[in-house]
Each structure stands twice: as C-alpha cells, then as structure tokens.
mmCIF file of C-alpha atoms and ligand atoms in Angstrom:
data_model
loop_
_atom_site.group_PDB
_atom_site.id
_atom_site.type_symbol
_atom_site.label_atom_id
_atom_site.label_comp_id
_atom_site.label_asym_id
_atom_site.label_seq_id
_atom_site.Cartn_x
_atom_site.Cartn_y
_atom_site.Cartn_z
ATOM 1 C CA UNK A 1 -17.184 -101.211 -8.415
ATOM 2 C CA UNK A 2 -15.846 -104.698 -9.174
ATOM 3 C CA UNK A 3 -12.792 -104.971 -11.100
ATOM 4 C CA UNK A 4 -11.930 -108.158 -12.992
ATOM 5 C CA UNK A 5 -8.200 -108.378 -13.581
ATOM 6 C CA UNK A 6 -7.301 -108.874 -17.553
ATOM 7 C CA UNK A 7 -4.267 -109.670 -19.368
ATOM 8 C CA UNK A 8 -3.217 -105.931 -19.693
ATOM 9 C CA UNK A 9 -3.259 -105.272 -15.777
ATOM 10 C CA UNK A 10 -0.360 -105.632 -13.642
ATOM 11 C CA UNK A 11 0.000 -105.625 -9.905
ATOM 12 C CA UNK A 12 2.934 -103.954 -8.419
ATOM 13 C CA UNK A 13 4.067 -104.709 -4.902
ATOM 14 C CA UNK A 14 6.287 -101.914 -3.662
ATOM 15 C CA UNK A 15 9.085 -102.323 -1.166
ATOM 16 C CA UNK A 16 7.704 -105.150 1.081
ATOM 17 C CA UNK A 17 10.860 -105.516 2.703
ATOM 18 C CA UNK A 18 12.014 -106.428 6.223
ATOM 19 C CA UNK A 19 13.430 -102.938 7.083
ATOM 20 C CA UNK A 20 9.818 -101.435 6.390
ATOM 21 C CA UNK A 21 8.130 -104.098 8.288
ATOM 22 C CA UNK A 22 7.844 -105.065 12.078
ATOM 23 C CA UNK A 23 11.155 -105.185 13.557
ATOM 24 C CA UNK A 24 12.736 -103.199 10.871
ATOM 25 C CA UNK A 25 14.723 -100.013 11.217
ATOM 26 C CA UNK A 26 12.142 -97.917 9.256
ATOM 27 C CA UNK A 27 9.179 -99.974 10.200
ATOM 28 C CA UNK A 28 5.953 -98.545 8.820
ATOM 29 C CA UNK A 29 3.153 -98.728 11.377
ATOM 30 C CA UNK A 30 1.417 -102.125 10.778
ATOM 31 C CA UNK A 31 3.180 -102.546 7.647
ATOM 32 C CA UNK A 32 3.517 -106.402 7.777
ATOM 33 C CA UNK A 33 -0.331 -106.248 7.606
ATOM 34 C CA UNK A 34 -0.188 -105.331 3.923
ATOM 35 C CA UNK A 35 1.440 -108.843 3.003
ATOM 36 C CA UNK A 36 -1.466 -111.272 3.338
ATOM 37 C CA UNK A 37 -3.616 -108.714 1.304
ATOM 38 C CA UNK A 38 -1.030 -108.456 -1.436
ATOM 39 C CA UNK A 39 -0.565 -112.351 -1.199
ATOM 40 C CA UNK A 40 -4.312 -112.752 -2.105
ATOM 41 C CA UNK A 41 -4.217 -110.209 -4.770
ATOM 42 C CA UNK A 42 -0.983 -111.679 -6.324
ATOM 43 C CA UNK A 43 -3.086 -114.966 -6.647
ATOM 44 C CA UNK A 44 -5.689 -113.125 -8.627
ATOM 45 C CA UNK A 45 -3.690 -110.783 -10.991
ATOM 46 C CA UNK A 46 -2.310 -112.481 -14.044
ATOM 47 C CA UNK A 47 0.951 -110.379 -13.759
ATOM 48 C CA UNK A 48 2.784 -109.252 -10.691
ATOM 49 C CA UNK A 49 5.891 -107.450 -10.155
ATOM 50 C CA UNK A 50 7.830 -106.338 -6.977
ATOM 51 C CA UNK A 51 10.075 -103.249 -6.329
ATOM 52 C CA UNK A 52 12.905 -103.388 -3.935
ATOM 53 C CA UNK A 53 14.667 -100.511 -2.064
ATOM 54 C CA UNK A 54 18.288 -101.106 -2.702
ATOM 55 C CA UNK A 55 20.672 -98.664 -1.429
ATOM 56 C CA UNK A 56 24.498 -98.899 -1.208
ATOM 57 C CA UNK A 57 26.053 -98.307 2.460
ATOM 58 C CA UNK A 58 26.578 -94.757 2.921
ATOM 59 C CA UNK A 59 23.631 -93.549 0.746
ATOM 60 C CA UNK A 60 22.867 -89.814 0.618
ATOM 61 C CA UNK A 61 19.318 -90.278 1.748
ATOM 62 C CA UNK A 62 20.765 -91.570 5.106
ATOM 63 C CA UNK A 63 20.830 -89.325 7.989
ATOM 64 C CA UNK A 64 24.442 -91.089 9.033
ATOM 65 C CA UNK A 65 25.866 -89.454 5.634
ATOM 66 C CA UNK A 66 25.159 -86.093 7.062
ATOM 67 C CA UNK A 67 27.172 -85.217 10.091
ATOM 68 C CA UNK A 68 24.920 -83.306 12.858
ATOM 69 C CA UNK A 69 21.688 -84.471 11.043
ATOM 70 C CA UNK A 70 19.138 -86.849 12.489
ATOM 71 C CA UNK A 71 16.740 -89.502 10.904
ATOM 72 C CA UNK A 72 13.604 -87.484 9.541
ATOM 73 C CA UNK A 73 15.485 -84.235 9.208
ATOM 74 C CA UNK A 74 15.740 -82.595 5.937
ATOM 75 C CA UNK A 75 19.036 -81.971 3.792
ATOM 76 C CA UNK A 76 19.531 -80.002 0.582
ATOM 77 C CA UNK A 77 20.937 -82.507 -2.129
ATOM 78 C CA UNK A 78 21.752 -81.562 -5.458
ATOM 79 C CA UNK A 79 18.159 -82.156 -6.718
ATOM 80 C CA UNK A 80 16.371 -80.342 -3.745
ATOM 81 C CA UNK A 81 15.264 -80.971 -0.307
ATOM 82 C CA UNK A 82 15.545 -84.632 0.794
ATOM 83 C CA UNK A 83 14.209 -86.436 4.065
ATOM 84 C CA UNK A 84 17.151 -88.085 5.762
ATOM 85 C CA UNK A 85 16.160 -91.750 6.824
ATOM 86 C CA UNK A 86 17.605 -94.164 9.168
ATOM 87 C CA UNK A 87 20.164 -96.454 7.398
ATOM 88 C CA UNK A 88 17.571 -98.974 5.731
ATOM 89 C CA UNK A 89 17.399 -101.530 2.991
ATOM 90 C CA UNK A 90 21.186 -101.675 2.464
ATOM 91 C CA UNK A 91 22.375 -103.988 -0.485
ATOM 92 C CA UNK A 92 23.033 -107.512 0.665
ATOM 93 C CA UNK A 93 21.604 -107.160 4.244
ATOM 94 C CA UNK A 94 18.638 -108.837 5.750
ATOM 95 C CA UNK A 95 16.734 -105.728 6.091
ATOM 96 C CA UNK A 96 16.918 -105.258 2.237
ATOM 97 C CA UNK A 97 15.349 -108.619 1.770
ATOM 98 C CA UNK A 98 11.627 -109.119 1.069
ATOM 99 C CA UNK A 99 9.419 -109.700 4.175
ATOM 100 C CA UNK A 100 9.014 -113.415 4.551
ATOM 101 C CA UNK A 101 5.274 -113.273 5.066
ATOM 102 C CA UNK A 102 5.156 -111.859 1.271
ATOM 103 C CA UNK A 103 4.311 -114.961 -0.958
ATOM 104 C CA UNK A 104 4.202 -113.812 -4.546
ATOM 105 C CA UNK A 105 5.781 -117.082 -6.231
ATOM 106 C CA UNK A 106 4.545 -115.782 -9.731
ATOM 107 C CA UNK A 107 6.288 -112.441 -9.440
ATOM 108 C CA UNK A 108 7.759 -111.776 -12.902
ATOM 109 C CA UNK A 109 10.257 -108.963 -12.120
ATOM 110 C CA UNK A 110 12.068 -107.328 -9.236
ATOM 111 C CA UNK A 111 12.867 -103.853 -9.997
ATOM 112 C CA UNK A 112 15.642 -102.586 -7.753
ATOM 113 C CA UNK A 113 15.908 -98.684 -7.085
ATOM 114 C CA UNK A 114 17.833 -96.265 -5.176
ATOM 115 C CA UNK A 115 21.071 -97.769 -5.807
ATOM 116 C CA UNK A 116 22.731 -94.559 -7.090
ATOM 117 C CA UNK A 117 24.794 -93.421 -3.937
ATOM 118 C CA UNK A 118 23.829 -89.757 -4.636
ATOM 119 C CA UNK A 119 20.197 -89.919 -5.540
ATOM 120 C CA UNK A 120 17.230 -91.361 -3.604
ATOM 121 C CA UNK A 121 14.436 -93.090 -5.472
ATOM 122 C CA UNK A 122 10.772 -93.123 -4.303
ATOM 123 C CA UNK A 123 9.117 -93.722 -7.244
ATOM 124 C CA UNK A 124 9.480 -96.903 -9.216
ATOM 125 C CA UNK A 125 9.773 -94.969 -12.332
ATOM 126 C CA UNK A 126 11.872 -91.923 -11.778
ATOM 127 C CA UNK A 127 14.538 -91.257 -9.031
ATOM 128 C CA UNK A 128 14.195 -88.272 -6.712
ATOM 129 C CA UNK A 129 16.041 -85.939 -9.184
ATOM 130 C CA UNK A 130 12.847 -86.594 -11.279
ATOM 131 C CA UNK A 131 15.033 -86.886 -14.235
ATOM 132 C CA UNK A 132 16.562 -90.291 -13.937
ATOM 133 C CA UNK A 133 14.314 -93.201 -15.270
ATOM 134 C CA UNK A 134 14.323 -96.589 -13.767
ATOM 135 C CA UNK A 135 13.234 -98.241 -17.134
ATOM 136 C CA UNK A 136 10.046 -99.336 -15.692
ATOM 137 C CA UNK A 137 7.852 -97.322 -18.066
ATOM 138 C CA UNK A 138 9.484 -98.823 -21.049
ATOM 139 C CA UNK A 139 9.070 -102.360 -19.567
ATOM 140 C CA UNK A 140 5.358 -101.956 -18.759
ATOM 141 C CA UNK A 141 4.602 -100.319 -22.232
ATOM 142 C CA UNK A 142 6.677 -103.044 -24.161
ATOM 143 C CA UNK A 143 4.572 -105.655 -22.362
ATOM 144 C CA UNK A 144 1.414 -103.896 -23.349
ATOM 145 C CA UNK A 145 0.169 -103.095 -19.757
ATOM 146 C CA UNK A 146 -2.366 -100.299 -19.486
ATOM 147 C CA UNK A 147 -3.854 -100.520 -16.073
ATOM 148 C CA UNK A 148 -1.370 -100.504 -13.029
ATOM 149 C CA UNK A 149 -2.509 -101.674 -9.690
ATOM 150 C CA UNK A 150 -0.209 -100.400 -6.715
ATOM 151 C CA UNK A 151 0.181 -101.858 -3.226
ATOM 152 C CA UNK A 152 2.722 -102.002 -0.612
ATOM 153 C CA UNK A 153 4.937 -99.633 1.502
ATOM 154 C CA UNK A 154 4.841 -96.829 1.970
ATOM 155 C CA UNK A 155 1.572 -95.338 1.077
ATOM 156 C CA UNK A 156 2.855 -91.758 1.413
ATOM 157 C CA UNK A 157 6.327 -92.246 -0.227
ATOM 158 C CA UNK A 158 7.104 -95.104 -2.610
ATOM 159 C CA UNK A 159 3.626 -95.912 -3.457
ATOM 160 C CA UNK A 160 2.550 -92.175 -3.852
ATOM 161 C CA UNK A 161 5.331 -91.417 -6.150
ATOM 162 C CA UNK A 162 4.785 -94.481 -8.071
ATOM 163 C CA UNK A 163 1.436 -93.715 -8.597
ATOM 164 C CA UNK A 164 1.746 -90.154 -9.491
ATOM 165 C CA UNK A 165 4.494 -91.072 -12.164
ATOM 166 C CA UNK A 166 2.361 -94.051 -13.444
ATOM 167 C CA UNK A 167 -0.640 -91.802 -13.838
ATOM 168 C CA UNK A 168 1.432 -89.102 -15.589
ATOM 169 C CA UNK A 169 2.816 -91.671 -17.848
ATOM 170 C CA UNK A 170 -0.663 -92.281 -19.164
ATOM 171 C CA UNK A 171 -1.398 -95.634 -17.360
ATOM 172 C CA UNK A 172 -4.713 -96.077 -15.636
ATOM 173 C CA UNK A 173 -3.459 -96.227 -12.139
ATOM 174 C CA UNK A 174 -5.212 -97.643 -9.042
ATOM 175 C CA UNK A 175 -3.903 -97.786 -5.493
ATOM 176 C CA UNK A 176 -5.486 -100.680 -3.432
ATOM 177 C CA UNK A 177 -5.707 -98.903 0.059
ATOM 178 C CA UNK A 178 -5.984 -101.801 2.405
ATOM 179 C CA UNK A 179 -2.921 -103.523 0.651
ATOM 180 C CA UNK A 180 -0.778 -100.318 1.694
ATOM 181 C CA UNK A 181 0.470 -98.878 4.972
ATOM 182 C CA UNK A 182 1.792 -95.376 5.538
ATOM 183 C CA UNK A 183 4.883 -93.799 7.538
ATOM 184 C CA UNK A 184 2.479 -90.696 8.012
ATOM 185 C CA UNK A 185 5.334 -88.137 8.912
ATOM 186 C CA UNK A 186 3.460 -85.014 9.892
ATOM 187 C CA UNK A 187 0.291 -85.675 8.052
ATOM 188 C CA UNK A 188 1.825 -87.121 5.136
ATOM 189 C CA UNK A 189 -0.583 -89.967 4.632
ATOM 190 C CA UNK A 190 -3.723 -87.690 4.327
ATOM 191 C CA UNK A 191 -1.599 -85.559 2.077
ATOM 192 C CA UNK A 192 -0.794 -88.203 -0.136
ATOM 193 C CA UNK A 193 -4.348 -89.577 -0.642
ATOM 194 C CA UNK A 194 -5.339 -85.931 -1.372
ATOM 195 C CA UNK A 195 -2.517 -85.565 -4.051
ATOM 196 C CA UNK A 196 -3.335 -88.979 -5.665
ATOM 197 C CA UNK A 197 -6.978 -88.226 -5.890
ATOM 198 C CA UNK A 198 -6.194 -84.789 -7.495
ATOM 199 C CA UNK A 199 -4.034 -86.418 -9.954
ATOM 200 C CA UNK A 200 -6.688 -88.807 -11.004
ATOM 201 C CA UNK A 201 -5.402 -91.774 -9.485
ATOM 202 C CA UNK A 202 -8.124 -94.121 -8.107
ATOM 203 C CA UNK A 203 -8.263 -95.479 -4.523
ATOM 204 C CA UNK A 204 -9.743 -98.669 -4.191
ATOM 205 C CA UNK A 205 -9.878 -101.503 -1.860
ATOM 206 C CA UNK A 206 -9.000 -105.156 -2.365
ATOM 207 C CA UNK A 207 -12.721 -106.085 -2.208
ATOM 208 C CA UNK A 208 -13.100 -104.186 -5.351
ATOM 209 C CA UNK A 209 -11.069 -106.854 -7.167
ATOM 210 C CA UNK A 210 -13.136 -109.685 -8.382
ATOM 211 C CA UNK A 211 -11.960 -112.983 -6.809
ATOM 212 C CA UNK A 212 -10.578 -111.685 -3.306
ATOM 213 C CA UNK A 213 -12.365 -113.291 -0.533
ATOM 214 C CA UNK A 214 -14.369 -110.593 1.326
HETATM 215 C C1 VGL B 301 10.522 -95.626 1.304
HETATM 216 C C2 VGL B 301 11.558 -93.879 2.597
HETATM 217 C C3 VGL B 301 12.833 -94.450 2.248
HETATM 218 C C4 VGL B 301 9.474 -96.259 0.822
HETATM 219 C C5 VGL B 301 11.896 -95.942 0.809
HETATM 220 O O1 VGL B 301 9.652 -97.335 0.313
HETATM 221 O O2 VGL B 301 8.354 -95.804 0.888
HETATM 222 N N1 VGL B 301 10.525 -94.575 2.302
HETATM 223 N N2 VGL B 301 13.105 -95.146 1.311
HETATM 224 ZN ZN1 ZN B 302 15.020 -95.730 0.737
#
C-alpha cells in the first residue's frame, strides 16, 4: 500500500517532548528514535501539527499529588481510575519542551493538553473525563482535513486515545507504527494495537507514505 499525502491529510506529532525521550523522567523506551522518522514524514505531509503534554505543577495525574502512592499505581479520580505518573511535562520546564531532535519547521499548530489540574488528557481530542473537548476536532474539521496520520509518544497512551477519538469522530485514522514508541506497562502496547485495529484505525509504516526514503 502506498499512500500519497494530499491537501486534506494531516500528520499529528504527539507529545515529542524531553520528558518522554532519553534522559526524561518518563522516558518511553527508544522514544527518541521516533524523531527522525517524524522529521522525514513532516517533510512530505502538506500539513503538520504537534501536541504538547502541558501539566501544571501538582497535577492530579502525578503520584506525588497522592500521599502514599507511587508512580504507576492507580488512583480513583472524579472521572474514574487514573494511572499515576512521575511528575512530567510540567509547564515552563525543560522536560515539557520539544525534544531537540524533532525538526518540524512547518508545524502549523501546537495543541497543549493536560493543563487542567484535576483532569489528565491522553487524547488530543478529549480529556480523560471523556467529556471535556480540547477543540482539536473543530479545528481539523474547519480546516477540511479528512485523513489523520498519527505519530509520536506514547503509542499505548496518548497516540492510542487520540487515534480512537479521531476514528470515532469520523476521520479516517492511520497510526504510523515506526514513527511511534510505546511505554508498554503490563502489556499495554499489544493491547493498544488490538484495540486500535478493532476500532478500524489503520496501522501502517512510514514506508507506506510515498516519498519517504526506504
Ligand atoms: C502520556 C502518560 C502521561 C503520553 C502523557 O504522552 O502518552 N503518557 N502523560
Ligand atoms: Zn501527562
């Protein structure tokens, strides 16, 4: 399958930030390796946007906000169970900045998410209460995009939830596997791919995009 990007296609680079990359506090295994793949793709797609995990200090998704809890434990928040993370992507810190090896100069929008202290936001479309929209669906629709191509970190969290929401919203949704890396918490990576495939999200490789060196 060879896909030639057209005007109504957009590449979304998810959470390519220092804290998810080598040396970061929530480093995704091999996470930095997604950057050169995304850079190549970002040269080919006519439209590129990026998301940025952007938490206030003391965010409720941080284990440090729950006395007695450790990172990767679960807590019951107002909207249901939430995995607790190390403090990461805190606004105005280096960890929240984009990974320097990411090079997407034509990026048209940076969508920040997770900035409400009480609600986490894995998906680029809805926060973890599944009710609070980020506004991305309206943005993409107003601009006339019909096919969404996802890349970035982490495949089994923010990419997964973004892909499911994009597909549910009626966009034809593709996840570019080698442009992503996963955290893989207790088998979450394999489960994520199974869930995405069942939902109709298409799993492709960067080599499926016409113009990428292969
Ligand atoms: C993410 C955990 C916490 C992600 C963000 O970008 O996948 N994961 N915050
Ligand atoms: Zn986060």
